[in-house]
Amino acid sequence: MSAAPDRPLPPALAEAIRRDLRPVRPLMPSSARSAIVVIIAAVAAVVLIVTHGLREDMDAIPGPLFWIPFILRLGVGALLVAFAAREAVPSHGPARPARIAAFTIALALLVILPEAFARAVGVPRFPPRSVDLVCYEIEMAVAAPAFLLACWLVMRGYAVRPLFAMTAAGIGVGLLADAALFAACPIDNSTHWMLAHSGAVLSYALLGAVAGGVIQRLRRVTSDK
Amino acid sequence: MAPDDDPLPALMQRYQGGEEEAFGEIYRLTAPAISRYLGRWVDSSRVGDLTQETFLQMHRARRTYRPELPFRPWLYAIARHVAQQALRTHGRKTSKEFGVGDYPDNLHPSVEQAGSLRLEVEQALATLPFDQREAFWLAEVEGLTSVEISRLTGASEGAIRVRLHRAHKKLKEWLRQPPRGVGDVSGA
């Protein structure tokens, strides 16, 4: 900062600080915070695989056809969780082009991957069970622990764009759970995936956005007092 | 200030440890610059309140500071957030509200020239779009690098460089023209 004349500390500010001047431990680095969320999401995925088993047609699917969509979901999900963790620290969040690109890619994956996969394995668009929404409930349940943890970690920080931070956390953990369900769900048609699976990811995006909006509003109300 | 000479990271660590004196020292060293920055966003009658609000929010955010992060973009990002919150309620300062008194003392070269030059610079600044004016202010007055400005505004580094280039160009064009009247900020 440039040299400046001394400015006395306003008594009201000094008093407010004194009332709450307990030592605090700095937040863990954003890489460590996002790694914890990814690990929790991985544990939930393992529990899902152990309880539900891998998809029945696993052996019939060519390797790249399974691994490419799986890794894309995992990678973009982890990236968005990392963005949320970075955003929890002022001046540490990703730049606007990176934020826009990550959201665009994530939303594109939710539409393109189910359609491309169904076409590649040759599944009709509306076979029986295409509107089976049990997977929606399972995916919501698988993502829940990581989502709660991600929200808590963002709230422990100070996101100057809470709406972005929480929405990124929602889509991120949703995509991680989506990867797990991709390894377990036996239904391949795109209608089912868009309704039950992409729907769950979008639900978490919405929950995140609502939570972010609430944080922003609460902060404004507190500031106005 | 060179990063090695900057006392703020060490003060911040002491403040995180619960030392009240460290907070006072951080306030003393940074409040004038934060007030000047907030003066770019809101009218002067609200700068004092928002400066205090910035330091209250800094207190709430203090656990997010890590010594390996540069301190100034971190604090300016909080100030920017406070200003944006205030603008949602009360609206942005218009270009015509920019006052000569907002300008820091280190910009004018001599007492004799100060009045007219400051006025010219203020008028020229007032013609810039807000994002260019903010980038120019942070770079040329507060001494932040384009990387630091990028971090605190959330824009890409390339976008900040473009804003600075355009701001410099427009200011040069403006200042090369004959002097204008005090209230004339209609554009170069």
Short mmCIF file of C-alpha atoms in Angstrom, two decimals:
data_model
loop_
_atom_site.label_atom_id
_atom_site.label_comp_id
_atom_site.label_asym_id
_atom_site.label_seq_id
_atom_site.Cartn_x
_atom_site.Cartn_y
_atom_site.Cartn_z
CA MET A 1 0.00 0.00 0.00
CA SER A 2 1.24 3.51 -0.66
CA ALA A 3 2.44 5.62 2.26
CA ALA A 4 -0.51 7.23 3.96
CA PRO A 5 -1.19 9.44 6.94
CA ASP A 6 -2.06 7.69 10.20
CA ARG A 7 -5.73 7.09 10.64
CA PRO A 8 -7.07 6.33 14.12
CA LEU A 9 -8.98 3.10 14.56
CA PRO A 10 -12.70 4.00 15.00
CA PRO A 11 -13.76 3.02 18.57
CA ALA A 12 -16.86 1.13 17.35
CA LEU A 13 -14.75 -0.98 14.98
CA ALA A 14 -12.11 -1.59 17.64
CA GLU A 15 -14.80 -2.73 20.07
CA ALA A 16 -16.42 -5.04 17.51
CA ILE A 17 -13.06 -6.65 16.78
CA ARG A 18 -12.13 -6.93 20.47
CA ARG A 19 -15.40 -8.78 21.21
CA ASP A 20 -14.51 -11.55 18.76
CA LEU A 21 -10.74 -11.65 18.82
CA ARG A 22 -10.15 -15.34 19.35
CA PRO A 23 -7.22 -17.01 17.58
CA VAL A 24 -8.16 -18.72 14.33
CA ARG A 25 -6.36 -21.37 12.35
CA PRO A 26 -5.95 -20.53 8.65
CA LEU A 27 -7.99 -22.64 6.27
CA MET A 28 -6.26 -25.58 4.68
CA PRO A 29 -5.01 -24.97 1.12
CA SER A 30 -7.78 -25.21 -1.44
CA SER A 31 -6.17 -28.34 -2.94
CA ALA A 32 -6.46 -30.12 0.43
CA ARG A 33 -10.06 -28.97 0.95
CA SER A 34 -11.15 -30.12 -2.49
CA ALA A 35 -9.26 -33.43 -2.05
CA ILE A 36 -11.27 -34.12 1.13
CA VAL A 37 -14.54 -33.57 -0.76
CA VAL A 38 -13.41 -35.84 -3.61
CA ILE A 39 -12.36 -38.55 -1.12
CA ILE A 40 -15.78 -38.44 0.58
CA ALA A 41 -17.44 -38.65 -2.85
CA ALA A 42 -15.20 -41.64 -3.67
CA VAL A 43 -16.15 -43.40 -0.42
CA ALA A 44 -19.85 -42.90 -1.24
CA ALA A 45 -19.18 -44.30 -4.74
CA VAL A 46 -17.45 -47.38 -3.33
CA VAL A 47 -20.38 -47.96 -0.95
CA LEU A 48 -22.74 -47.73 -3.95
CA ILE A 49 -20.70 -50.19 -6.02
CA VAL A 50 -20.43 -52.63 -3.10
CA THR A 51 -24.17 -52.51 -2.38
CA HIS A 52 -25.50 -52.35 -5.97
CA GLY A 53 -22.67 -53.96 -7.93
CA LEU A 54 -21.24 -52.83 -11.26
CA ARG A 55 -23.53 -52.42 -14.29
CA GLU A 56 -24.69 -55.69 -15.82
CA ASP A 57 -23.43 -54.87 -19.31
CA MET A 58 -19.95 -53.86 -18.14
CA ASP A 59 -18.23 -56.69 -20.01
CA ALA A 60 -20.05 -55.87 -23.23
CA ILE A 61 -19.03 -52.21 -23.32
CA PRO A 62 -15.75 -51.46 -25.11
CA GLY A 63 -13.16 -50.00 -22.70
CA PRO A 64 -12.93 -46.46 -24.14
CA LEU A 65 -16.71 -46.20 -24.35
CA PHE A 66 -16.91 -46.69 -20.61
CA TRP A 67 -13.74 -44.96 -19.42
CA ILE A 68 -13.97 -41.75 -21.47
CA PRO A 69 -17.42 -40.67 -20.15
CA PHE A 70 -16.46 -41.91 -16.67
CA ILE A 71 -13.22 -39.90 -16.55
CA LEU A 72 -14.85 -36.82 -18.11
CA ARG A 73 -17.51 -36.77 -15.39
CA LEU A 74 -14.89 -37.36 -12.69
CA GLY A 75 -12.49 -34.75 -14.05
CA VAL A 76 -15.00 -31.95 -14.58
CA GLY A 77 -16.66 -32.75 -11.24
CA ALA A 78 -13.35 -32.58 -9.39
CA LEU A 79 -12.43 -29.37 -11.24
CA LEU A 80 -15.66 -27.68 -10.16
CA VAL A 81 -15.15 -28.80 -6.56
CA ALA A 82 -11.64 -27.31 -6.75
CA PHE A 83 -13.09 -24.07 -8.14
CA ALA A 84 -15.55 -23.92 -5.24
CA ALA A 85 -12.72 -24.46 -2.75
CA ARG A 86 -10.62 -21.72 -4.37
CA GLU A 87 -13.58 -19.37 -4.50
CA ALA A 88 -13.93 -19.63 -0.71
CA VAL A 89 -10.81 -17.47 -0.40
CA PRO A 90 -11.09 -13.81 -1.53
CA SER A 91 -8.95 -13.05 -4.62
CA HIS A 92 -8.14 -16.75 -5.04
CA GLY A 93 -11.09 -17.80 -7.22
CA PRO A 94 -10.80 -18.72 -10.89
CA ALA A 95 -10.99 -16.00 -13.53
CA ARG A 96 -14.27 -15.35 -15.33
CA PRO A 97 -13.36 -17.22 -18.57
CA ALA A 98 -12.43 -20.33 -16.55
CA ARG A 99 -15.70 -20.13 -14.60
CA ILE A 100 -17.78 -19.80 -17.75
CA ALA A 101 -15.88 -22.58 -19.51
CA ALA A 102 -16.24 -25.00 -16.58
CA PHE A 103 -19.99 -24.43 -16.28
CA THR A 104 -20.50 -24.70 -20.04
CA ILE A 105 -18.53 -27.95 -20.26
CA ALA A 106 -20.34 -29.41 -17.24
CA LEU A 107 -23.78 -28.62 -18.64
CA ALA A 108 -22.78 -29.89 -22.08
CA LEU A 109 -21.58 -33.16 -20.53
CA LEU A 110 -24.97 -33.66 -18.87
CA VAL A 111 -26.66 -33.60 -22.28
CA ILE A 112 -24.04 -34.84 -24.71
CA LEU A 113 -22.62 -37.81 -22.77
CA PRO A 114 -25.93 -39.67 -22.24
CA GLU A 115 -26.99 -39.14 -25.85
CA ALA A 116 -23.59 -40.07 -27.32
CA PHE A 117 -23.29 -43.15 -25.10
CA ALA A 118 -26.80 -44.39 -25.92
CA ARG A 119 -26.12 -43.99 -29.65
CA ALA A 120 -22.76 -45.75 -29.35
CA VAL A 121 -24.22 -48.78 -27.59
CA GLY A 122 -27.32 -48.72 -29.80
CA VAL A 123 -30.08 -48.27 -27.22
CA PRO A 124 -33.51 -47.01 -28.33
CA ARG A 125 -34.52 -43.63 -26.95
CA PHE A 126 -37.62 -44.72 -25.03
CA PRO A 127 -37.24 -48.36 -23.96
CA PRO A 128 -38.98 -49.69 -20.82
CA ARG A 129 -37.70 -48.12 -17.58
CA SER A 130 -36.62 -44.96 -19.39
CA VAL A 131 -38.51 -42.90 -16.82
CA ASP A 132 -37.43 -45.04 -13.88
CA LEU A 133 -36.54 -42.39 -11.28
CA VAL A 134 -35.08 -44.69 -8.62
CA CYS A 135 -31.66 -43.70 -9.92
CA TYR A 136 -32.50 -40.06 -9.18
CA GLU A 137 -32.97 -40.88 -5.52
CA ILE A 138 -29.82 -43.02 -5.43
CA GLU A 139 -27.71 -40.35 -7.12
CA MET A 140 -29.04 -37.67 -4.76
CA ALA A 141 -28.16 -39.92 -1.81
CA VAL A 142 -24.67 -40.72 -3.13
CA ALA A 143 -23.85 -37.03 -3.64
CA ALA A 144 -25.33 -35.84 -0.34
CA PRO A 145 -22.33 -36.35 2.02
CA ALA A 146 -19.88 -34.67 -0.36
CA PHE A 147 -22.33 -31.83 -1.01
CA LEU A 148 -22.85 -31.15 2.68
CA LEU A 149 -19.12 -31.22 3.28
CA ALA A 150 -18.43 -28.92 0.30
CA CYS A 151 -21.05 -26.45 1.53
CA TRP A 152 -19.58 -26.46 5.01
CA LEU A 153 -16.08 -25.88 3.67
CA VAL A 154 -17.24 -23.00 1.46
CA MET A 155 -19.14 -21.45 4.38
CA ARG A 156 -16.09 -21.71 6.64
CA GLY A 157 -14.30 -19.57 4.08
CA TYR A 158 -15.41 -16.22 2.70
CA ALA A 159 -16.59 -16.50 -0.88
CA VAL A 160 -17.01 -13.09 -2.47
CA ARG A 161 -19.16 -14.84 -5.09
CA PRO A 162 -21.10 -17.30 -2.90
CA LEU A 163 -23.60 -18.01 -5.67
CA PHE A 164 -20.85 -19.23 -7.97
CA ALA A 165 -19.00 -21.11 -5.20
CA MET A 166 -22.03 -23.06 -4.03
CA THR A 167 -23.36 -23.75 -7.54
CA ALA A 168 -19.93 -25.04 -8.58
CA ALA A 169 -19.85 -27.24 -5.47
CA GLY A 170 -23.33 -28.57 -6.33
CA ILE A 171 -22.57 -29.42 -9.96
CA GLY A 172 -19.13 -30.74 -8.97
CA VAL A 173 -20.30 -33.26 -6.39
CA GLY A 174 -23.27 -34.08 -8.63
CA LEU A 175 -20.92 -35.02 -11.47
CA LEU A 176 -18.76 -37.11 -9.12
CA ALA A 177 -21.86 -39.04 -8.06
CA ASP A 178 -22.90 -39.24 -11.72
CA ALA A 179 -19.60 -40.99 -12.49
CA ALA A 180 -20.30 -43.53 -9.75
CA LEU A 181 -23.84 -44.16 -11.05
CA PHE A 182 -22.46 -44.52 -14.57
CA ALA A 183 -20.47 -47.49 -13.30
CA ALA A 184 -23.51 -48.99 -11.56
CA CYS A 185 -26.70 -48.10 -13.47
CA PRO A 186 -27.79 -50.82 -15.93
CA ILE A 187 -30.10 -48.54 -17.95
CA ASP A 188 -28.33 -47.04 -20.96
CA ASN A 189 -30.91 -44.90 -22.76
CA SER A 190 -30.47 -41.17 -22.85
CA THR A 191 -33.95 -40.23 -21.64
CA HIS A 192 -33.36 -42.09 -18.40
CA TRP A 193 -29.92 -40.54 -17.98
CA MET A 194 -31.12 -37.03 -18.64
CA LEU A 195 -34.13 -37.31 -16.34
CA ALA A 196 -32.78 -39.36 -13.47
CA HIS A 197 -29.04 -38.70 -13.52
CA SER A 198 -28.52 -35.29 -15.12
CA GLY A 199 -31.65 -34.26 -13.20
CA ALA A 200 -29.93 -35.13 -9.93
CA VAL A 201 -26.84 -33.11 -10.89
CA LEU A 202 -29.01 -30.14 -11.81
CA SER A 203 -30.92 -30.51 -8.54
CA TYR A 204 -27.64 -30.16 -6.65
CA ALA A 205 -26.73 -27.17 -8.83
CA LEU A 206 -30.05 -25.61 -7.86
CA LEU A 207 -29.58 -26.44 -4.17
CA GLY A 208 -26.11 -24.90 -4.34
CA ALA A 209 -27.43 -21.78 -6.05
CA VAL A 210 -30.15 -21.38 -3.42
CA ALA A 211 -27.62 -21.85 -0.59
CA GLY A 212 -25.28 -19.34 -2.26
CA GLY A 213 -28.10 -16.84 -2.62
CA VAL A 214 -28.98 -17.26 1.05
CA ILE A 215 -25.36 -16.67 2.10
CA GLN A 216 -25.21 -13.54 -0.06
CA ARG A 217 -28.47 -12.23 1.35
CA LEU A 218 -27.51 -12.97 4.96
CA ARG A 219 -24.21 -11.17 4.48
CA ARG A 220 -26.01 -8.14 3.05
CA VAL A 221 -28.54 -8.11 5.89
CA THR A 222 -25.73 -8.35 8.47
CA SER A 223 -23.85 -5.52 6.73
CA ASP A 224 -26.91 -3.27 6.69
CA LYS A 225 -27.40 -3.58 10.46
CA MET B 1 6.54 -1.96 -1.71
CA ALA B 2 8.72 -5.02 -2.37
CA PRO B 3 7.11 -8.25 -1.18
CA ASP B 4 10.00 -8.98 1.24
CA ASP B 5 9.58 -5.60 2.92
CA ASP B 6 5.83 -5.90 3.22
CA PRO B 7 4.95 -6.17 6.94
CA LEU B 8 1.32 -7.08 6.24
CA PRO B 9 1.61 -10.89 5.92
CA ALA B 10 3.43 -11.11 9.28
CA LEU B 11 0.92 -8.72 10.88
CA MET B 12 -1.92 -10.81 9.49
CA GLN B 13 -0.47 -13.96 11.05
CA ARG B 14 -0.23 -12.21 14.42
CA TYR B 15 -3.81 -11.00 14.00
CA GLN B 16 -4.97 -14.54 13.21
CA GLY B 17 -3.26 -15.52 16.46
CA GLY B 18 -5.51 -13.10 18.34
CA GLU B 19 -3.31 -9.98 18.70
CA GLU B 20 -5.43 -6.85 18.75
CA GLU B 21 -2.43 -4.58 18.15
CA ALA B 22 -1.75 -6.36 14.88
CA PHE B 23 -5.27 -5.54 13.68
CA GLY B 24 -4.73 -1.89 14.61
CA GLU B 25 -1.48 -1.82 12.67
CA ILE B 26 -3.09 -3.43 9.61
CA TYR B 27 -5.85 -0.83 9.80
CA ARG B 28 -3.36 2.01 10.09
CA LEU B 29 -1.37 0.79 7.10
CA THR B 30 -4.24 -0.07 4.79
CA ALA B 31 -7.33 1.98 5.69
CA PRO B 32 -6.36 5.09 3.67
CA ALA B 33 -5.83 3.06 0.50
CA ILE B 34 -9.04 1.10 1.06
CA SER B 35 -10.96 4.38 1.55
CA ARG B 36 -9.51 5.76 -1.68
CA TYR B 37 -10.48 2.59 -3.52
CA LEU B 38 -14.01 2.64 -2.10
CA GLY B 39 -14.21 6.29 -3.14
CA ARG B 40 -14.07 5.04 -6.73
CA TRP B 41 -17.30 3.11 -6.12
CA VAL B 42 -19.48 5.18 -3.85
CA ASP B 43 -19.89 8.85 -2.96
CA SER B 44 -17.63 10.30 -0.31
CA SER B 45 -20.33 10.46 2.39
CA ARG B 46 -20.42 6.65 2.53
CA VAL B 47 -16.73 5.88 2.24
CA GLY B 48 -16.09 5.97 5.99
CA ASP B 49 -18.87 3.50 6.79
CA LEU B 50 -17.84 1.15 4.01
CA THR B 51 -14.20 1.28 5.09
CA GLN B 52 -15.25 0.13 8.56
CA GLU B 53 -17.50 -2.51 7.01
CA THR B 54 -14.54 -3.75 4.93
CA PHE B 55 -12.47 -4.28 8.07
CA LEU B 56 -15.37 -5.99 9.83
CA GLN B 57 -15.70 -8.34 6.87
CA MET B 58 -11.93 -8.82 6.86
CA HIS B 59 -12.28 -9.89 10.48
CA ARG B 60 -14.90 -12.47 9.48
CA ALA B 61 -12.73 -13.65 6.61
CA ARG B 62 -9.44 -13.66 8.53
CA ARG B 63 -9.10 -17.44 8.61
CA THR B 64 -9.06 -17.51 4.78
CA TYR B 65 -5.78 -15.60 4.58
CA ARG B 66 -2.70 -17.77 4.09
CA PRO B 67 0.80 -16.30 4.25
CA GLU B 68 1.71 -17.64 0.81
CA LEU B 69 -1.09 -15.55 -0.75
CA PRO B 70 -0.48 -11.88 -1.54
CA PHE B 71 -2.20 -9.77 1.09
CA ARG B 72 -3.30 -6.73 -0.92
CA PRO B 73 -5.48 -8.47 -3.54
CA TRP B 74 -7.06 -10.45 -0.70
CA LEU B 75 -8.04 -7.28 1.18
CA TYR B 76 -9.08 -5.37 -1.94
CA ALA B 77 -11.28 -8.29 -2.97
CA ILE B 78 -13.13 -7.98 0.34
CA ALA B 79 -13.43 -4.19 -0.11
CA ARG B 80 -14.73 -4.73 -3.65
CA HIS B 81 -17.29 -7.21 -2.34
CA VAL B 82 -18.43 -4.73 0.33
CA ALA B 83 -18.74 -2.00 -2.33
CA GLN B 84 -20.76 -4.29 -4.60
CA GLN B 85 -23.08 -5.22 -1.73
CA ALA B 86 -23.60 -1.52 -0.99
CA LEU B 87 -24.25 -0.74 -4.63
CA ARG B 88 -27.02 -3.32 -4.77
CA THR B 89 -28.77 -1.28 -2.13
CA HIS B 90 -27.82 2.31 -2.95
CA GLY B 91 -26.55 2.44 -6.54
CA ARG B 92 -23.25 3.32 -8.16
CA LYS B 93 -21.51 6.64 -8.05
CA THR B 94 -21.89 8.36 -11.41
CA SER B 95 -18.96 9.78 -13.32
CA LYS B 96 -20.02 13.36 -12.57
CA GLU B 97 -19.85 12.72 -8.84
CA PHE B 98 -16.09 12.14 -8.91
CA GLY B 99 -14.58 14.79 -6.74
CA VAL B 100 -11.16 16.40 -6.77
CA GLY B 101 -10.81 15.59 -3.08
CA ASP B 102 -10.93 11.85 -3.85
CA TYR B 103 -7.51 12.01 -5.40
CA PRO B 104 -4.46 10.90 -3.42
CA ASP B 105 -1.68 13.36 -2.73
CA ASN B 106 0.99 11.40 -4.58
CA LEU B 107 -0.39 12.12 -8.04
CA HIS B 108 0.22 15.81 -8.49
CA PRO B 109 3.73 17.04 -9.19
CA SER B 110 3.63 20.45 -7.54
CA VAL B 111 1.39 22.55 -5.36
CA GLU B 112 1.01 25.22 -8.06
CA GLN B 113 -0.10 22.83 -10.72
CA ALA B 114 -2.13 20.65 -8.42
CA GLY B 115 -5.55 22.24 -8.79
CA SER B 116 -5.78 22.31 -12.58
CA LEU B 117 -3.89 19.06 -13.19
CA ARG B 118 -5.92 17.11 -10.66
CA LEU B 119 -9.08 18.47 -12.15
CA GLU B 120 -7.96 17.49 -15.63
CA VAL B 121 -7.02 13.99 -14.49
CA GLU B 122 -10.29 13.63 -12.58
CA GLN B 123 -12.27 14.70 -15.62
CA ALA B 124 -10.31 12.35 -17.83
CA LEU B 125 -10.81 9.45 -15.39
CA ALA B 126 -14.52 10.18 -15.21
CA THR B 127 -14.85 9.56 -18.94
CA LEU B 128 -13.56 5.99 -18.64
CA PRO B 129 -15.91 3.01 -18.35
CA PHE B 130 -16.00 1.72 -14.77
CA ASP B 131 -13.96 -1.44 -15.35
CA GLN B 132 -11.16 0.54 -17.03
CA ARG B 133 -11.24 3.20 -14.33
CA GLU B 134 -11.00 0.55 -11.61
CA ALA B 135 -8.09 -1.24 -13.31
CA PHE B 136 -6.28 2.07 -13.90
CA TRP B 137 -6.78 3.14 -10.30
CA LEU B 138 -5.57 -0.11 -8.81
CA ALA B 139 -2.53 -0.26 -11.10
CA GLU B 140 -1.39 3.35 -11.22
CA VAL B 141 -2.50 4.71 -7.86
CA GLU B 142 -2.45 1.69 -5.56
CA GLY B 143 0.42 -0.02 -7.35
CA LEU B 144 -1.11 -3.47 -7.88
CA THR B 145 0.15 -5.69 -10.68
CA SER B 146 -2.17 -6.88 -13.45
CA VAL B 147 -2.00 -10.39 -11.92
CA GLU B 148 -3.17 -9.02 -8.56
CA ILE B 149 -5.94 -6.96 -10.19
CA SER B 150 -7.01 -10.03 -12.13
CA ARG B 151 -7.23 -12.02 -8.90
CA LEU B 152 -9.30 -9.51 -7.02
CA THR B 153 -11.69 -8.62 -9.83
CA GLY B 154 -12.12 -12.15 -11.17
CA ALA B 155 -11.34 -11.01 -14.73
CA SER B 156 -8.60 -12.72 -16.73
CA GLU B 157 -5.11 -11.24 -16.73
CA GLY B 158 -5.42 -10.57 -20.46
CA ALA B 159 -8.66 -8.67 -19.91
CA ILE B 160 -6.97 -6.50 -17.26
CA ARG B 161 -4.07 -5.69 -19.59
CA VAL B 162 -6.56 -4.70 -22.30
CA ARG B 163 -8.47 -2.49 -19.84
CA LEU B 164 -5.24 -0.79 -18.74
CA HIS B 165 -4.11 -0.26 -22.32
CA ARG B 166 -7.45 1.26 -23.29
CA ALA B 167 -7.52 3.43 -20.18
CA HIS B 168 -4.01 4.77 -20.88
CA LYS B 169 -4.91 5.46 -24.49
CA LYS B 170 -8.11 7.30 -23.64
CA LEU B 171 -6.45 9.33 -20.90
CA LYS B 172 -3.64 10.36 -23.24
CA GLU B 173 -6.15 11.43 -25.87
CA TRP B 174 -8.12 13.38 -23.30
CA LEU B 175 -5.13 15.14 -21.74
CA ARG B 176 -3.74 16.12 -25.14
CA GLN B 177 -6.89 18.12 -25.88
CA PRO B 178 -7.33 21.75 -24.71
CA PRO B 179 -8.54 22.17 -21.07
CA ARG B 180 -12.26 21.95 -20.45
CA GLY B 181 -14.65 23.50 -17.97
CA VAL B 182 -15.03 21.97 -14.49
CA GLY B 183 -18.37 20.31 -15.08
CA ASP B 184 -17.68 19.07 -18.61
CA VAL B 185 -17.10 15.33 -18.44
CA SER B 186 -19.19 14.41 -21.41
CA GLY B 187 -16.39 12.47 -23.08
CA ALA B 188 -13.25 12.83 -25.12
#
